PDB file of C-alpha atoms in Angstrom:
ATOM      1  CA  UNK A   1     -10.277 -16.203  -5.326  1.00 46.00           C
ATOM      2  CA  UNK A   2      -7.642 -14.748  -2.996  1.00 50.00           C
ATOM      3  CA  UNK A   3      -3.975 -15.140  -3.839  1.00 55.00           C
ATOM      4  CA  UNK A   4      -1.986 -16.508  -0.870  1.00 53.00           C
ATOM      5  CA  UNK A   5       1.265 -14.730  -0.072  1.00 63.00           C
ATOM      6  CA  UNK A   6       3.330 -15.731   2.924  1.00 67.00           C
ATOM      7  CA  UNK A   7       4.379 -12.124   3.448  1.00 83.00           C
ATOM      8  CA  UNK A   8       3.311 -10.195   6.471  1.00 91.00           C
ATOM      9  CA  UNK A   9       1.948  -6.770   5.635  1.00 94.00           C
ATOM     10  CA  UNK A  10       5.207  -5.355   7.006  1.00 92.00           C
ATOM     11  CA  UNK A  11       7.506  -7.495   4.861  1.00 90.00           C
ATOM     12  CA  UNK A  12       5.324  -6.783   1.822  1.00 90.00           C
ATOM     13  CA  UNK A  13       5.613  -3.014   2.372  1.00 91.00           C
ATOM     14  CA  UNK A  14       9.400  -3.288   2.789  1.00 89.00           C
ATOM     15  CA  UNK A  15       9.741  -5.517  -0.293  1.00 88.00           C
ATOM     16  CA  UNK A  16       7.687  -3.078  -2.355  1.00 90.00           C
ATOM     17  CA  UNK A  17       9.855  -0.153  -1.238  1.00 90.00           C
ATOM     18  CA  UNK A  18      12.986  -2.087  -2.238  1.00 88.00           C
ATOM     19  CA  UNK A  19      11.484  -2.908  -5.641  1.00 87.00           C
ATOM     20  CA  UNK A  20      10.472   0.733  -6.140  1.00 87.00           C
ATOM     21  CA  UNK A  21      14.053   1.809  -5.546  1.00 83.00           C
ATOM     22  CA  UNK A  22      15.589  -0.497  -8.145  1.00 84.00           C
ATOM     23  CA  UNK A  23      16.620   1.024 -11.488  1.00 81.00           C
ATOM     24  CA  UNK A  24      14.109   0.201 -14.204  1.00 80.00           C
ATOM     25  CA  UNK A  25      11.375  -0.739 -11.729  1.00 84.00           C
ATOM     26  CA  UNK A  26       7.953  -0.932 -13.315  1.00 87.00           C
ATOM     27  CA  UNK A  27       4.581  -2.430 -12.423  1.00 88.00           C
ATOM     28  CA  UNK A  28       5.073  -5.717 -14.244  1.00 85.00           C
ATOM     29  CA  UNK A  29       8.487  -6.245 -12.654  1.00 86.00           C
ATOM     30  CA  UNK A  30       6.988  -5.588  -9.218  1.00 87.00           C
ATOM     31  CA  UNK A  31       4.115  -7.998  -9.880  1.00 87.00           C
ATOM     32  CA  UNK A  32       6.502 -10.652 -11.187  1.00 85.00           C
ATOM     33  CA  UNK A  33       8.788 -10.348  -8.164  1.00 84.00           C
ATOM     34  CA  UNK A  34       5.802 -10.856  -5.841  1.00 84.00           C
ATOM     35  CA  UNK A  35       4.168 -13.534  -7.980  1.00 83.00           C
ATOM     36  CA  UNK A  36       1.047 -11.379  -8.330  1.00 87.00           C
ATOM     37  CA  UNK A  37      -0.879 -10.951 -11.571  1.00 89.00           C
ATOM     38  CA  UNK A  38      -1.457  -7.295 -12.346  1.00 93.00           C
ATOM     39  CA  UNK A  39      -3.897  -5.835 -14.826  1.00 95.00           C
ATOM     40  CA  UNK A  40      -3.704  -2.458 -16.545  1.00 96.00           C
ATOM     41  CA  UNK A  41      -6.991  -0.825 -15.506  1.00 97.00           C
ATOM     42  CA  UNK A  42      -6.538   2.628 -17.049  1.00 96.00           C
ATOM     43  CA  UNK A  43      -3.977   5.109 -18.226  1.00 95.00           C
ATOM     44  CA  UNK A  44      -3.641   8.746 -19.106  1.00 96.00           C
ATOM     45  CA  UNK A  45      -0.912  10.829 -20.716  1.00 95.00           C
ATOM     46  CA  UNK A  46       1.304  10.545 -17.635  1.00 95.00           C
ATOM     47  CA  UNK A  47       0.455   7.381 -15.675  1.00 95.00           C
ATOM     48  CA  UNK A  48      -0.500   3.720 -16.176  1.00 95.00           C
ATOM     49  CA  UNK A  49      -2.671   2.304 -13.376  1.00 97.00           C
ATOM     50  CA  UNK A  50      -2.267  -1.390 -12.506  1.00 96.00           C
ATOM     51  CA  UNK A  51      -4.166  -3.465  -9.939  1.00 96.00           C
ATOM     52  CA  UNK A  52      -4.076  -7.036  -8.715  1.00 93.00           C
ATOM     53  CA  UNK A  53      -6.640  -9.426 -10.136  1.00 89.00           C
ATOM     54  CA  UNK A  54      -7.730 -10.813  -6.751  1.00 89.00           C
ATOM     55  CA  UNK A  55      -7.223 -10.030  -3.043  1.00 91.00           C
ATOM     56  CA  UNK A  56      -3.933 -11.015  -1.417  1.00 90.00           C
ATOM     57  CA  UNK A  57      -4.145 -13.124   1.724  1.00 90.00           C
ATOM     58  CA  UNK A  58      -1.161 -12.267   3.910  1.00 92.00           C
ATOM     59  CA  UNK A  59       0.259 -13.926   7.007  1.00 91.00           C
ATOM     60  CA  UNK A  60      -1.565 -13.171  10.247  1.00 91.00           C
ATOM     61  CA  UNK A  61      -5.025 -13.190   8.648  1.00 93.00           C
ATOM     62  CA  UNK A  62      -4.579  -9.829   6.913  1.00 95.00           C
ATOM     63  CA  UNK A  63      -6.178  -9.420   3.487  1.00 94.00           C
ATOM     64  CA  UNK A  64      -4.941  -6.773   1.051  1.00 93.00           C
ATOM     65  CA  UNK A  65      -7.891  -6.198  -1.226  1.00 93.00           C
ATOM     66  CA  UNK A  66      -6.044  -3.959  -3.624  1.00 94.00           C
ATOM     67  CA  UNK A  67      -2.453  -3.533  -4.728  1.00 94.00           C
ATOM     68  CA  UNK A  68      -2.522  -0.282  -6.708  1.00 95.00           C
ATOM     69  CA  UNK A  69       0.630   0.407  -8.727  1.00 95.00           C
ATOM     70  CA  UNK A  70       0.918   3.694 -10.578  1.00 95.00           C
ATOM     71  CA  UNK A  71       3.621   3.561 -13.214  1.00 92.00           C
ATOM     72  CA  UNK A  72       4.774   6.945 -14.443  1.00 92.00           C
ATOM     73  CA  UNK A  73       5.544   7.335 -18.131  1.00 90.00           C
ATOM     74  CA  UNK A  74       8.332   9.826 -17.386  1.00 85.00           C
ATOM     75  CA  UNK A  75      11.659   8.034 -17.647  1.00 79.00           C
ATOM     76  CA  UNK A  76      13.402   7.264 -14.383  1.00 80.00           C
ATOM     77  CA  UNK A  77      10.471   7.938 -12.072  1.00 86.00           C
ATOM     78  CA  UNK A  78       9.778   5.058  -9.657  1.00 87.00           C
ATOM     79  CA  UNK A  79       6.274   3.575  -9.516  1.00 91.00           C
ATOM     80  CA  UNK A  80       3.965   4.678  -6.695  1.00 93.00           C
ATOM     81  CA  UNK A  81       2.418   1.766  -4.778  1.00 94.00           C
ATOM     82  CA  UNK A  82      -0.575   1.651  -2.431  1.00 95.00           C
ATOM     83  CA  UNK A  83      -1.672  -1.434  -0.489  1.00 96.00           C
ATOM     84  CA  UNK A  84      -5.322  -0.743   0.304  1.00 96.00           C
ATOM     85  CA  UNK A  85      -8.699  -2.224   1.167  1.00 96.00           C
ATOM     86  CA  UNK A  86      -7.071  -3.967   4.116  1.00 97.00           C
ATOM     87  CA  UNK A  87      -9.351  -6.434   5.835  1.00 94.00           C
ATOM     88  CA  UNK A  88      -9.346  -9.634   7.815  1.00 95.00           C
ATOM     89  CA  UNK A  89      -7.370  -9.126  11.012  1.00 95.00           C
ATOM     90  CA  UNK A  90      -7.625  -5.513  12.201  1.00 96.00           C
ATOM     91  CA  UNK A  91      -4.266  -3.800  12.522  1.00 96.00           C
ATOM     92  CA  UNK A  92      -4.769  -1.312  15.325  1.00 95.00           C
ATOM     93  CA  UNK A  93      -2.666   1.330  17.015  1.00 92.00           C
ATOM     94  CA  UNK A  94      -1.034  -1.095  19.453  1.00 92.00           C
ATOM     95  CA  UNK A  95       0.320  -3.201  16.569  1.00 93.00           C
ATOM     96  CA  UNK A  96       1.361  -0.093  14.637  1.00 94.00           C
ATOM     97  CA  UNK A  97       3.257   1.325  17.591  1.00 90.00           C
ATOM     98  CA  UNK A  98       5.001  -2.027  18.077  1.00 92.00           C
ATOM     99  CA  UNK A  99       5.979  -2.275  14.379  1.00 92.00           C
ATOM    100  CA  UNK A 100       6.455   1.351  13.405  1.00 92.00           C
ATOM    101  CA  UNK A 101       6.916   3.267  16.637  1.00 85.00           C
ATOM    102  CA  UNK A 102       6.298   6.988  16.621  1.00 90.00           C
ATOM    103  CA  UNK A 103       3.629   8.221  14.221  1.00 93.00           C
ATOM    104  CA  UNK A 104       2.823  11.739  13.138  1.00 94.00           C
ATOM    105  CA  UNK A 105      -0.395  13.245  14.469  1.00 94.00           C
ATOM    106  CA  UNK A 106      -3.424  12.266  12.385  1.00 92.00           C
ATOM    107  CA  UNK A 107      -4.379  14.427   9.426  1.00 91.00           C
ATOM    108  CA  UNK A 108      -8.157  14.398   9.036  1.00 86.00           C
ATOM    109  CA  UNK A 109      -9.739  14.184   5.591  1.00 85.00           C
ATOM    110  CA  UNK A 110     -10.876  17.395   3.960  1.00 84.00           C
ATOM    111  CA  UNK A 111     -14.297  15.816   3.358  1.00 81.00           C
ATOM    112  CA  UNK A 112     -15.216  13.391   6.185  1.00 73.00           C
ATOM    113  CA  UNK A 113     -17.312  10.841   4.273  1.00 81.00           C
ATOM    114  CA  UNK A 114     -17.282   7.205   5.524  1.00 76.00           C
ATOM    115  CA  UNK A 115     -14.487   6.056   3.180  1.00 83.00           C
ATOM    116  CA  UNK A 116     -12.333   9.190   3.498  1.00 89.00           C
ATOM    117  CA  UNK A 117      -8.897   8.534   4.969  1.00 92.00           C
ATOM    118  CA  UNK A 118      -7.315   9.908   8.100  1.00 93.00           C
ATOM    119  CA  UNK A 119      -3.579   9.744   7.406  1.00 95.00           C
ATOM    120  CA  UNK A 120      -0.457   9.376   9.517  1.00 95.00           C
ATOM    121  CA  UNK A 121       3.232   8.952   8.677  1.00 95.00           C
ATOM    122  CA  UNK A 122       5.865   6.727  10.198  1.00 95.00           C
ATOM    123  CA  UNK A 123       8.937   4.586   9.503  1.00 94.00           C
ATOM    124  CA  UNK A 124       9.006   0.834   9.072  1.00 91.00           C
ATOM    125  CA  UNK A 125      12.703   0.217   9.531  1.00 88.00           C
ATOM    126  CA  UNK A 126      14.339   2.396   6.884  1.00 87.00           C
ATOM    127  CA  UNK A 127      11.134   2.705   4.858  1.00 90.00           C
ATOM    128  CA  UNK A 128       8.935   5.783   5.223  1.00 92.00           C
ATOM    129  CA  UNK A 129       5.243   4.805   5.135  1.00 95.00           C
ATOM    130  CA  UNK A 130       1.944   6.628   4.879  1.00 96.00           C
ATOM    131  CA  UNK A 131      -0.878   4.998   6.805  1.00 97.00           C
ATOM    132  CA  UNK A 132      -4.574   5.472   6.081  1.00 96.00           C
ATOM    133  CA  UNK A 133      -7.510   4.873   8.421  1.00 95.00           C
ATOM    134  CA  UNK A 134     -11.124   5.079   7.244  1.00 92.00           C
ATOM    135  CA  UNK A 135     -13.134   7.890   8.803  1.00 86.00           C
ATOM    136  CA  UNK A 136     -15.840   5.289   9.526  1.00 86.00           C
ATOM    137  CA  UNK A 137     -13.355   2.865  11.196  1.00 89.00           C
ATOM    138  CA  UNK A 138     -10.450   4.900  12.617  1.00 90.00           C
ATOM    139  CA  UNK A 139      -9.170   2.046  14.806  1.00 91.00           C
ATOM    140  CA  UNK A 140      -8.124  -0.302  11.967  1.00 96.00           C
ATOM    141  CA  UNK A 141      -5.486   0.331   9.321  1.00 97.00           C
ATOM    142  CA  UNK A 142      -7.085   0.637   5.866  1.00 97.00           C
ATOM    143  CA  UNK A 143      -4.040   1.317   3.651  1.00 97.00           C
ATOM    144  CA  UNK A 144      -0.266   1.571   3.683  1.00 97.00           C
ATOM    145  CA  UNK A 145       1.951   3.270   1.124  1.00 95.00           C
ATOM    146  CA  UNK A 146       5.697   2.633   1.204  1.00 93.00           C
ATOM    147  CA  UNK A 147       7.893   5.509   0.003  1.00 89.00           C
ATOM    148  CA  UNK A 148      11.435   5.472  -1.230  1.00 78.00           C
ATOM    149  CA  UNK A 149      13.595   8.283   0.095  1.00 71.00           C
TER     150      UNK A 149
END
């Protein structure tokens, strides 16, 4: 069952960047702030990997299939967050240019298989974002990663 969030993809990315930048930010705090249940799916000596239990239905008909939060075990390092498996309403270049403006030229994948990502960079307000487009569907946004500067 999909979890309904009244966020747009854009407000979600900005909120996640703000949460990343807060002292003591971790995956469970991020999930709690969004009202999203996260599950530890694996870990290694350096990172804990958390994911949402079910897809997130966002405003505008956008579905975020996966909220991937990578929590580093090193003290003081902010979590890394990827919103991926985007579906529902296609977010194309026209919408991206309206929301983000100038984008870097596309960087093709090193191995062009259908799910490989073509990446671009841009700014959503003050938030730097990485954008991913599937090689098999380069006209629709597949993932967005907010970065703290």
